[in-house]
GROMACS .gro file of C-alpha atoms in nm:
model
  362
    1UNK     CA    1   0.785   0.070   2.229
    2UNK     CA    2   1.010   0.369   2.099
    3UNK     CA    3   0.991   0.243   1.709
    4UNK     CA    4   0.779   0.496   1.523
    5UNK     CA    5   0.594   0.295   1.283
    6UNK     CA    6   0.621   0.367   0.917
    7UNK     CA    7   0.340   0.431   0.723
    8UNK     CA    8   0.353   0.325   0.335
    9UNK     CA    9   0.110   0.453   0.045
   10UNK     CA   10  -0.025   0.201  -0.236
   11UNK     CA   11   0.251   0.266  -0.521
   12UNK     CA   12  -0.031   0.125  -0.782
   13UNK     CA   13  -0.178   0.459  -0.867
   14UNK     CA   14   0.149   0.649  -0.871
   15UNK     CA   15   0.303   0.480  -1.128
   16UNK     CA   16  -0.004   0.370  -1.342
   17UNK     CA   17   0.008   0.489  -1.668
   18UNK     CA   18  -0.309   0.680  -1.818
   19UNK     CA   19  -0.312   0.534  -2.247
   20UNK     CA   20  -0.273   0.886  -2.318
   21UNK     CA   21   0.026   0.907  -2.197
   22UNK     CA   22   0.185   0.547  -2.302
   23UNK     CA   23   0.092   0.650  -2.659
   24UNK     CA   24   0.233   1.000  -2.654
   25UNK     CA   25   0.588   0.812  -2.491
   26UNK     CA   26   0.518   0.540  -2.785
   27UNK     CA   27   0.479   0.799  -3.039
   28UNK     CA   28   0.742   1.049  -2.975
   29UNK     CA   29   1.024   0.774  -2.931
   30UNK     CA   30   0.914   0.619  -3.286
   31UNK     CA   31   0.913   1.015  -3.428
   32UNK     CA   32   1.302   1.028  -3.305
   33UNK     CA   33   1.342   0.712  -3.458
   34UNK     CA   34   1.247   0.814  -3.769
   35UNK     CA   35   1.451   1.114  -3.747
   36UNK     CA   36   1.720   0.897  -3.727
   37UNK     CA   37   1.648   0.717  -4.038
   38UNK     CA   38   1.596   1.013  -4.228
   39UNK     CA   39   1.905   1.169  -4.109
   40UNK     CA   40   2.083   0.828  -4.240
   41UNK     CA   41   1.859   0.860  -4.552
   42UNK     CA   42   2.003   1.207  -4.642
   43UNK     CA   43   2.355   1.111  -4.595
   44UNK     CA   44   2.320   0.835  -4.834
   45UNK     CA   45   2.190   1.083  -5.088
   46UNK     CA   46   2.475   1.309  -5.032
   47UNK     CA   47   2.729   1.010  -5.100
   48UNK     CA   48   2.472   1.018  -5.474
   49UNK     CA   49   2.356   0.658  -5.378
   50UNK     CA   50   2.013   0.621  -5.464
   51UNK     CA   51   1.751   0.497  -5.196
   52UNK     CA   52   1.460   0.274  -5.297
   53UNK     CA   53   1.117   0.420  -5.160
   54UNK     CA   54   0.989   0.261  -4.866
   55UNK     CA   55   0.634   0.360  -4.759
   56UNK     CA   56   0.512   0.384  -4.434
   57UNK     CA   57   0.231   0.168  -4.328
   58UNK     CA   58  -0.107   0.283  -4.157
   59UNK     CA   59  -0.031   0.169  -3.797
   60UNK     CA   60   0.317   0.402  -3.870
   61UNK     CA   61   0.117   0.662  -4.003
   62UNK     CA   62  -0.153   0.623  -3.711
   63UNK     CA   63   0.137   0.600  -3.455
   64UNK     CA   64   0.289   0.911  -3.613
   65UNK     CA   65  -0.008   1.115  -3.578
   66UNK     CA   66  -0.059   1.002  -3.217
   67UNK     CA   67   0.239   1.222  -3.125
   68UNK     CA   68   0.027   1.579  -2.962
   69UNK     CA   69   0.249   1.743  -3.279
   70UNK     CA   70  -0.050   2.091  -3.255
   71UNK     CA   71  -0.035   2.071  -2.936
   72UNK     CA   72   0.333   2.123  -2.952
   73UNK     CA   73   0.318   2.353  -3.208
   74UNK     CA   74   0.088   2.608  -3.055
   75UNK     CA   75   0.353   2.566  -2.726
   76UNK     CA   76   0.637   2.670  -2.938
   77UNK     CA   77   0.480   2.975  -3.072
   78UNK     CA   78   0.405   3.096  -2.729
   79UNK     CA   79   0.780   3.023  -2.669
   80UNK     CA   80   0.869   3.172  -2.947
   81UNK     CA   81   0.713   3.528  -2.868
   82UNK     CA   82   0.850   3.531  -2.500
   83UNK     CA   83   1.078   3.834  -2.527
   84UNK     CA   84   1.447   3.756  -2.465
   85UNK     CA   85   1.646   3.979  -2.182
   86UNK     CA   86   1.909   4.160  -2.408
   87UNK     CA   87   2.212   3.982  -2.295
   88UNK     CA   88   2.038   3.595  -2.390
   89UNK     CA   89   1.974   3.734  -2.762
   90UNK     CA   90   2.345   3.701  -2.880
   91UNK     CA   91   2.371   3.334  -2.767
   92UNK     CA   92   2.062   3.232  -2.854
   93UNK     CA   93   2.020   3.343  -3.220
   94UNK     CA   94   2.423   3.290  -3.260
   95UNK     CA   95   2.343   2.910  -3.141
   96UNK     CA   96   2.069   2.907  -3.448
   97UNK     CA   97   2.265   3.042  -3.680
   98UNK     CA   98   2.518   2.782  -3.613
   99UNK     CA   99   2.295   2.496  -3.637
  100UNK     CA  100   2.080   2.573  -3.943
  101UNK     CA  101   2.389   2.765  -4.150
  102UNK     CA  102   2.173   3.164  -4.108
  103UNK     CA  103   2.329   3.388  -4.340
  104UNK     CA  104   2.280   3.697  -4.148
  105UNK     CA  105   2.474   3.922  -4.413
  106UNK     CA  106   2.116   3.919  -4.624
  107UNK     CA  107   1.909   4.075  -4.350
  108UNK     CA  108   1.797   4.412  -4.321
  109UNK     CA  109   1.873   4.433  -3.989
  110UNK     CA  110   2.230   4.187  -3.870
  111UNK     CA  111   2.227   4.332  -3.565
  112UNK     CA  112   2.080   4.020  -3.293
  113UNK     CA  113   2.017   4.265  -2.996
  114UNK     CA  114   1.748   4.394  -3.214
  115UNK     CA  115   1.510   4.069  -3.209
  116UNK     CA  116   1.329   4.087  -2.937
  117UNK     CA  117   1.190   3.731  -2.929
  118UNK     CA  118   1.236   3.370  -3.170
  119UNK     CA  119   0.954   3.482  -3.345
  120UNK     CA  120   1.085   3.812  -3.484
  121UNK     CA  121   1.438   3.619  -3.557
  122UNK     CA  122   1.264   3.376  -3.783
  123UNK     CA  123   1.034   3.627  -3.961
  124UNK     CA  124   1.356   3.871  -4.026
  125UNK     CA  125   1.326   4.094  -4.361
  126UNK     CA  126   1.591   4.075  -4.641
  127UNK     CA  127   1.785   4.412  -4.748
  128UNK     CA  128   1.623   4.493  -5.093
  129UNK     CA  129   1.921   4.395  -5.327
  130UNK     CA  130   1.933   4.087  -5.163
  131UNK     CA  131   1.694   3.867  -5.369
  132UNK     CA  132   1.676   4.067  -5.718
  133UNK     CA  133   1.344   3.949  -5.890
  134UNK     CA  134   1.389   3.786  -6.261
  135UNK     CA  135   1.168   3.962  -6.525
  136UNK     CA  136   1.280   3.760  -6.834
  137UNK     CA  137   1.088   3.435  -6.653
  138UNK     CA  138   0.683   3.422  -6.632
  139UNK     CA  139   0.743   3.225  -6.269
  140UNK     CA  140   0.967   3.236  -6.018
  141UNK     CA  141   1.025   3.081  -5.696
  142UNK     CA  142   0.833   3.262  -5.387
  143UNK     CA  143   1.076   3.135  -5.104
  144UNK     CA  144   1.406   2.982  -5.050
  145UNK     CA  145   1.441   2.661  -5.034
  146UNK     CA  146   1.533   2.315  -5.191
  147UNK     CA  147   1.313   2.165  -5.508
  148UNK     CA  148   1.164   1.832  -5.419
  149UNK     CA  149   0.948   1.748  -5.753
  150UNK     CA  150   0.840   1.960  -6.008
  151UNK     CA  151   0.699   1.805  -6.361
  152UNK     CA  152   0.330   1.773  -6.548
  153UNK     CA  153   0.066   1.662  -6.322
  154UNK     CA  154  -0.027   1.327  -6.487
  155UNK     CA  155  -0.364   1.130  -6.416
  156UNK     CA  156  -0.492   1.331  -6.151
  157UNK     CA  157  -0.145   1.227  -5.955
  158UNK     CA  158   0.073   1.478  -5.787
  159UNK     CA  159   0.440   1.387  -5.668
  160UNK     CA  160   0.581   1.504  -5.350
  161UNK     CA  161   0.868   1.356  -5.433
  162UNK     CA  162   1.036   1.096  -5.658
  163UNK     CA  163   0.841   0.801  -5.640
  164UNK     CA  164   0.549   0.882  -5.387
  165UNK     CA  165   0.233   1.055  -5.546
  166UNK     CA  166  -0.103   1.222  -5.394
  167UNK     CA  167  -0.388   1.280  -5.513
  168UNK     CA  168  -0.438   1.624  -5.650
  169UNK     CA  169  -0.845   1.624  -5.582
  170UNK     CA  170  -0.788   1.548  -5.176
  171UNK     CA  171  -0.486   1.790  -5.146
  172UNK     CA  172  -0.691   2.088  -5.352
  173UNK     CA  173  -1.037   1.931  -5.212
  174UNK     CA  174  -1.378   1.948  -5.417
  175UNK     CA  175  -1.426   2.147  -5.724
  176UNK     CA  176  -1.506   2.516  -5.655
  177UNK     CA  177  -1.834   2.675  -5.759
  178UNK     CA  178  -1.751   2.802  -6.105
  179UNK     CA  179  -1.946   3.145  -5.991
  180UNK     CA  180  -1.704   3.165  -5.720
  181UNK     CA  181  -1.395   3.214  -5.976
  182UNK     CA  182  -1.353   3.474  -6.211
  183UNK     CA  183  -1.259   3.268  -6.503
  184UNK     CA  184  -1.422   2.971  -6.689
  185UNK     CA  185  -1.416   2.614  -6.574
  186UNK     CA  186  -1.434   2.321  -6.811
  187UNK     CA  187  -1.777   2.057  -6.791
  188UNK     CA  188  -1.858   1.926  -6.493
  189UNK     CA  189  -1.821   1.572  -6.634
  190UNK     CA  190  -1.429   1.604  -6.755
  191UNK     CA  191  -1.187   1.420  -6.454
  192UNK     CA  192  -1.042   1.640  -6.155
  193UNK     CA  193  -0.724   1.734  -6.379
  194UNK     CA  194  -0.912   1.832  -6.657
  195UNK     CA  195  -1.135   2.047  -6.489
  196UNK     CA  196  -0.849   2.274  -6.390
  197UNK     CA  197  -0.748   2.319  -6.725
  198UNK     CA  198  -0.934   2.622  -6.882
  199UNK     CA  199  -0.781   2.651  -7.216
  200UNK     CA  200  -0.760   2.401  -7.544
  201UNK     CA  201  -0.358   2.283  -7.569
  202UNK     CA  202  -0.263   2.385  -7.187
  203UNK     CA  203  -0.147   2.098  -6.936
  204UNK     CA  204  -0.098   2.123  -6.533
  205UNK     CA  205   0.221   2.172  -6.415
  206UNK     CA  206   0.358   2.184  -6.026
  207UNK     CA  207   0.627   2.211  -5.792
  208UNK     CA  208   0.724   2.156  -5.438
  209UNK     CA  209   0.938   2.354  -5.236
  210UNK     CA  210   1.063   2.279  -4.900
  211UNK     CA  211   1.176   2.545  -4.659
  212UNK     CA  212   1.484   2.473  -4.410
  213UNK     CA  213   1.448   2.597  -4.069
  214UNK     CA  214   1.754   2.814  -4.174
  215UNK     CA  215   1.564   2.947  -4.488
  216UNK     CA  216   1.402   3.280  -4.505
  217UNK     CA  217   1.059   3.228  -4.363
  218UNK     CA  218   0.895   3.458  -4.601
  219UNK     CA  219   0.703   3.447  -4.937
  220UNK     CA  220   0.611   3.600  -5.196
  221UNK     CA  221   0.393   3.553  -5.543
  222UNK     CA  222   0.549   3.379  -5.807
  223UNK     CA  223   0.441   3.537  -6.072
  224UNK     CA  224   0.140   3.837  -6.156
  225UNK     CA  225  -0.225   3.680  -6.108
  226UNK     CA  226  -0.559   3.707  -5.922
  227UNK     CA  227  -0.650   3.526  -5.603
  228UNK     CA  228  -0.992   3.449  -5.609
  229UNK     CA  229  -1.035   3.164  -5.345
  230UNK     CA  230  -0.882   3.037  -5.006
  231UNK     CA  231  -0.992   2.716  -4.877
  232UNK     CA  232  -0.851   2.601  -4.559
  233UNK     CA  233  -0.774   2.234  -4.433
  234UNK     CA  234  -0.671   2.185  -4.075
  235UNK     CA  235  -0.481   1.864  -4.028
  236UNK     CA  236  -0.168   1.726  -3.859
  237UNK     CA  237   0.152   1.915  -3.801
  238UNK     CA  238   0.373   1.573  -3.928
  239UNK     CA  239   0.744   1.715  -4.042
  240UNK     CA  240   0.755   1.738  -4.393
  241UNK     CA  241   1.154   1.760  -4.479
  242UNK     CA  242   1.216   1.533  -4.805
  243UNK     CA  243   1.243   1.223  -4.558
  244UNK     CA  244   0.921   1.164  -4.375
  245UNK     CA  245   0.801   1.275  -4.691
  246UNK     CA  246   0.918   1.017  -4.878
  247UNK     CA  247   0.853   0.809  -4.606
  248UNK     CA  248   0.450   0.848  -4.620
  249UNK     CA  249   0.246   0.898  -4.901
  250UNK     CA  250   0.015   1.175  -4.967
  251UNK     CA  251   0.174   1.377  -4.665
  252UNK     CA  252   0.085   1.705  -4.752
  253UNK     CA  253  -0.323   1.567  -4.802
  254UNK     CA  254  -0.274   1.493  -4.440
  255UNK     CA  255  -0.121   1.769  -4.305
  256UNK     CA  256  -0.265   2.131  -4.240
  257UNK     CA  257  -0.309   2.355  -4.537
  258UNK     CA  258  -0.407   2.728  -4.707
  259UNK     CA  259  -0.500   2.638  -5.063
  260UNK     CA  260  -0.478   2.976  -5.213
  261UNK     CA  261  -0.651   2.919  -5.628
  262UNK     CA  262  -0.705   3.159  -5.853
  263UNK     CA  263  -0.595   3.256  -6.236
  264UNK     CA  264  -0.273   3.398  -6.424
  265UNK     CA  265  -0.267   3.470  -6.803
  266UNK     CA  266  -0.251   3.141  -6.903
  267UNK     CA  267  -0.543   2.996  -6.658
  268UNK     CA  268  -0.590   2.818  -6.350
  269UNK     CA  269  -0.341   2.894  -6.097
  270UNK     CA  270  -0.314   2.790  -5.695
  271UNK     CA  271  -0.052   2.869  -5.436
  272UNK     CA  272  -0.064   2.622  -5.128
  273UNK     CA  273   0.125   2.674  -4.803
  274UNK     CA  274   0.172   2.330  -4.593
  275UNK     CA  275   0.216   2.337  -4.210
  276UNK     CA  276   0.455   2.150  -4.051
  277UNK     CA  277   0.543   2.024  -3.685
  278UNK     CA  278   0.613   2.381  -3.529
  279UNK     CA  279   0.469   2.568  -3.820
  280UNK     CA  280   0.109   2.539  -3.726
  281UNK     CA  281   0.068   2.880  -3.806
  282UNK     CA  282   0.044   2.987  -4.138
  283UNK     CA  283  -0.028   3.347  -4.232
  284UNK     CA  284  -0.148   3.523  -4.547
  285UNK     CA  285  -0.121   3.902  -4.558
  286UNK     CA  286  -0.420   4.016  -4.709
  287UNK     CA  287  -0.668   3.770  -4.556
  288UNK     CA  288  -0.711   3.854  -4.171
  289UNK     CA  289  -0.992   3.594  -4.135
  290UNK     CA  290  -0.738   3.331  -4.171
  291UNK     CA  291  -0.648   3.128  -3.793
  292UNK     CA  292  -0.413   2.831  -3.822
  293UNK     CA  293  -0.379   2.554  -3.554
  294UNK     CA  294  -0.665   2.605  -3.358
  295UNK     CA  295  -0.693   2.399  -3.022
  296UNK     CA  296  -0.969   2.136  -3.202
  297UNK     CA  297  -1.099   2.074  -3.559
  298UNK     CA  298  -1.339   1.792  -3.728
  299UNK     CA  299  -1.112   1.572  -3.905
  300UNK     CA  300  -1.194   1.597  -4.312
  301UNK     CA  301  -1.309   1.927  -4.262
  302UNK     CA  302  -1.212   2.242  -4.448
  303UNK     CA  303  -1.333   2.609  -4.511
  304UNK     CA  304  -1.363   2.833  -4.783
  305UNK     CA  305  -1.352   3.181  -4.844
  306UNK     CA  306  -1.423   3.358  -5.156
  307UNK     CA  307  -1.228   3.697  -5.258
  308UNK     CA  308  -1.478   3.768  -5.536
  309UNK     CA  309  -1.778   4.009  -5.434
  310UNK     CA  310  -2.048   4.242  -5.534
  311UNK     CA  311  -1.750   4.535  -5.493
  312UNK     CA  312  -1.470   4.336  -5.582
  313UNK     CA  313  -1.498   4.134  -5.925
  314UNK     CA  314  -1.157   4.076  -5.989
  315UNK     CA  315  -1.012   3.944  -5.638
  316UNK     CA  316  -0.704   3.971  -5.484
  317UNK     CA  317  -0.440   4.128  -5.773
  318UNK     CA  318  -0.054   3.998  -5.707
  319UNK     CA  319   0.243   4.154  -5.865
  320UNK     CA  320   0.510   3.907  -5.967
  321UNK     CA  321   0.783   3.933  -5.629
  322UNK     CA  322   0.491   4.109  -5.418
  323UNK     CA  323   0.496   3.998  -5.031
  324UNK     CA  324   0.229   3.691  -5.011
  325UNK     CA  325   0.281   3.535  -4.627
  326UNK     CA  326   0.511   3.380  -4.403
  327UNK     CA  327   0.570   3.058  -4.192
  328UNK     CA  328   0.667   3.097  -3.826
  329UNK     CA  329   0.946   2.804  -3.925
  330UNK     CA  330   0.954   2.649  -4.223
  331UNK     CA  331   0.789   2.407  -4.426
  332UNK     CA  332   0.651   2.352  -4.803
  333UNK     CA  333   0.513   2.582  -5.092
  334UNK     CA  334   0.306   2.348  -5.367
  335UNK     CA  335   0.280   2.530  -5.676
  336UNK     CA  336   0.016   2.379  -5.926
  337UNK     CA  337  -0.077   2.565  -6.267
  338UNK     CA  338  -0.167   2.583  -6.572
  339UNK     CA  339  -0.001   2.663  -6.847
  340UNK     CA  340   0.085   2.600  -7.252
  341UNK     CA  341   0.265   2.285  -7.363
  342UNK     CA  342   0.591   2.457  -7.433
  343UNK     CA  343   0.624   2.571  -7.078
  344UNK     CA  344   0.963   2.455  -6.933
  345UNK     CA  345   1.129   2.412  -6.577
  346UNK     CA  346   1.484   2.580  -6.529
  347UNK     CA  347   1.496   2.318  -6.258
  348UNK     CA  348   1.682   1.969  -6.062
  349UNK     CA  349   1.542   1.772  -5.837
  350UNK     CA  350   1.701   1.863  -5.509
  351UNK     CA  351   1.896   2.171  -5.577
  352UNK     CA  352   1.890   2.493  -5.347
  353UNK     CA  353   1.715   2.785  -5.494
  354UNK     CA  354   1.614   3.127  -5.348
  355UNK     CA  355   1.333   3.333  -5.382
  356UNK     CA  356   1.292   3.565  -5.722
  357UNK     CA  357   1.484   3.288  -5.917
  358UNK     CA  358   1.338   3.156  -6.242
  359UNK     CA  359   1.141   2.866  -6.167
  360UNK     CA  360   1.025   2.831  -6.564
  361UNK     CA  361   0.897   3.017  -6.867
  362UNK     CA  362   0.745   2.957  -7.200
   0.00000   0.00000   0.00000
């Protein structure tokens, strides 16, 4: 009669798992996965043995995307501007220099007490001498980083790198409304590609450049021309370093975007920024209509914005070197351009380069 007796909930709904939650679980443990690969991948490469292309298939993809990777995003930028007490800032930028190889020496300011949060760190200026601009090349590179493809764009197929194409009308999106730009467009009834092409003899050129999380975060225009248009595609937030995107094809078509078109002296040129898992936003100096990463978006969709107006005919003019936007990370700069045949890359696959370095000239 003294026993207390012992009262015991149902354990059913405690433990039951929502789908929304198995499927995040599922997804982020196959994203690790694949880091792991890729990781093996790149080490492989290093050793110079060559790795046969292996695409990902659409439940990957699908399972991929089911990771919350905006959701995650938008979290780390809010961690990211959470302002450091002074005596954390040491540790914690010293601990990131470490990992991704920082070289601090190139700053403007080397002093870490002087960062108030991640987000400053990352988007750190350069001192002035420290990436001279070339002037005996027509383009140069507008960030640091490492050159995944670059080459002719041939039938209306762009490659991210060796081996895996996309298709250059779903990563630039519809044709623009020729009164929209303020150069000529070829007929209407020419393919995608040749549309682009303004000029008799030219061809279409491109180049992909992938930023490190260790690179500077910055960039800049790669050579003098007119912005006329900005058409933006929310997406995913997948990673985009050289192994997932060899992994899936047409990775930057699915990913978030700020196609950035307009002309240089030889034609048609565009400047696209690609967002990345924990680069959701993406930020372009002159255009403060621009929001990345917003909580929801219609899948497909994509907005434009036009620089040309009744008081400004010409657009947005950009001086060869001039500050262009930043990344709050890192991620990928897809150059695509016209240009004569004789043009020529000063380029390999894979090496480092740095920003104001010749890309290619005539």
């Amino acid at each position: 009669t003294d026993r207390k007796k012992l009262h015991t909930a149902p354990v059913g709904p405690i433990f039951r798992l929502r789908p929304f939650h198995l499927l995040v679980a599922t997804g982020g443990g196959y994203a690790g996965y694949r880091k792991y690969e890729n990781y093996k991948l790149e080490q492989l490469e290093k050793k110079g043995i060559e790795v046969p292309v292996k695409l990902a298939r659409e439940w990957e993809v699908a399972l991929y995307k089911s990771v919350p990777t905006r959701l995650l995003s938008r979290a780390w930028g809010r961690l990211n501007q959470v302002e450091l007490p002074t005596w954390l800032r040491k540790p914690v930028y010293s601990l990131y220099i470490w990992t991704f190889g920082v070289n601090m020496k190139e700053a403007a300011v080397e002093d870490l007490h002087h960062y108030r949060n991640l987000s400053e760190f990352f988007r750190r200026k350069l001192k002035p001498q420290a990436r001279p601009v070339c002037c005996l090349h027509s383009v140069i590179s507008p960030s640091d980083g490492k050159i995944l493809n670059f080459g002719q764009v041939k039938n209306c197929e762009v490659e991210q790198v060796k081996g895996v194409t996309y298709s250059l009308e779903s990563f630039l999106g519809p044709r623009i409304c020729r009164e929209e730009l303020s150069f000529s467009q070829a007929p209407a009834g020419n393919s995608f590609q040749q549309q682009l092409v303004t000029k008799e003899g030219n061809e279409l050129y491109h180049c992909v450049i992938y930023l490190a999380p260790g690179d500077y975060h910055c960039f800049h225009s790669p050579t003098d021309w007119r912005v006329s248009h900005r058409r933006h595609f929310p997406g995913s937030l997948m990673s985009v370093n050289p192994g997932v995107a060899r992994w899936i094809k047409e990775l930057f078509c699915h990913n978030e975007r700020v196609v950035l078109t307009g002309d240089w002296k030889h034609g048609f040129f565009s400047l696209t920024a690609v967002g990345a898992t924990n680069v959701g936003s993406i930020r372009i100096y002159f255009d403060q209509d621009l929001h990345t990463n917003s909580p929801s978006y219609s899948k497909g969709s994509y907005n434009d914005f036009s620089f040309i107006s009744n008081n400004n005919k010409e657009g947005i003019p950009m001086r060869k070197g001039e500050h262009l936007g930043e990344f709050n990370l890192g991620s990928t700069i897809v150059l695509i351009f016209e240009a004569p045949k004789d043009f020529k890359f000063d380029l390999k696959a894979g090496q480092k380069i740095r920003f104001g370095e010749a890309l290619g000239s005539l």
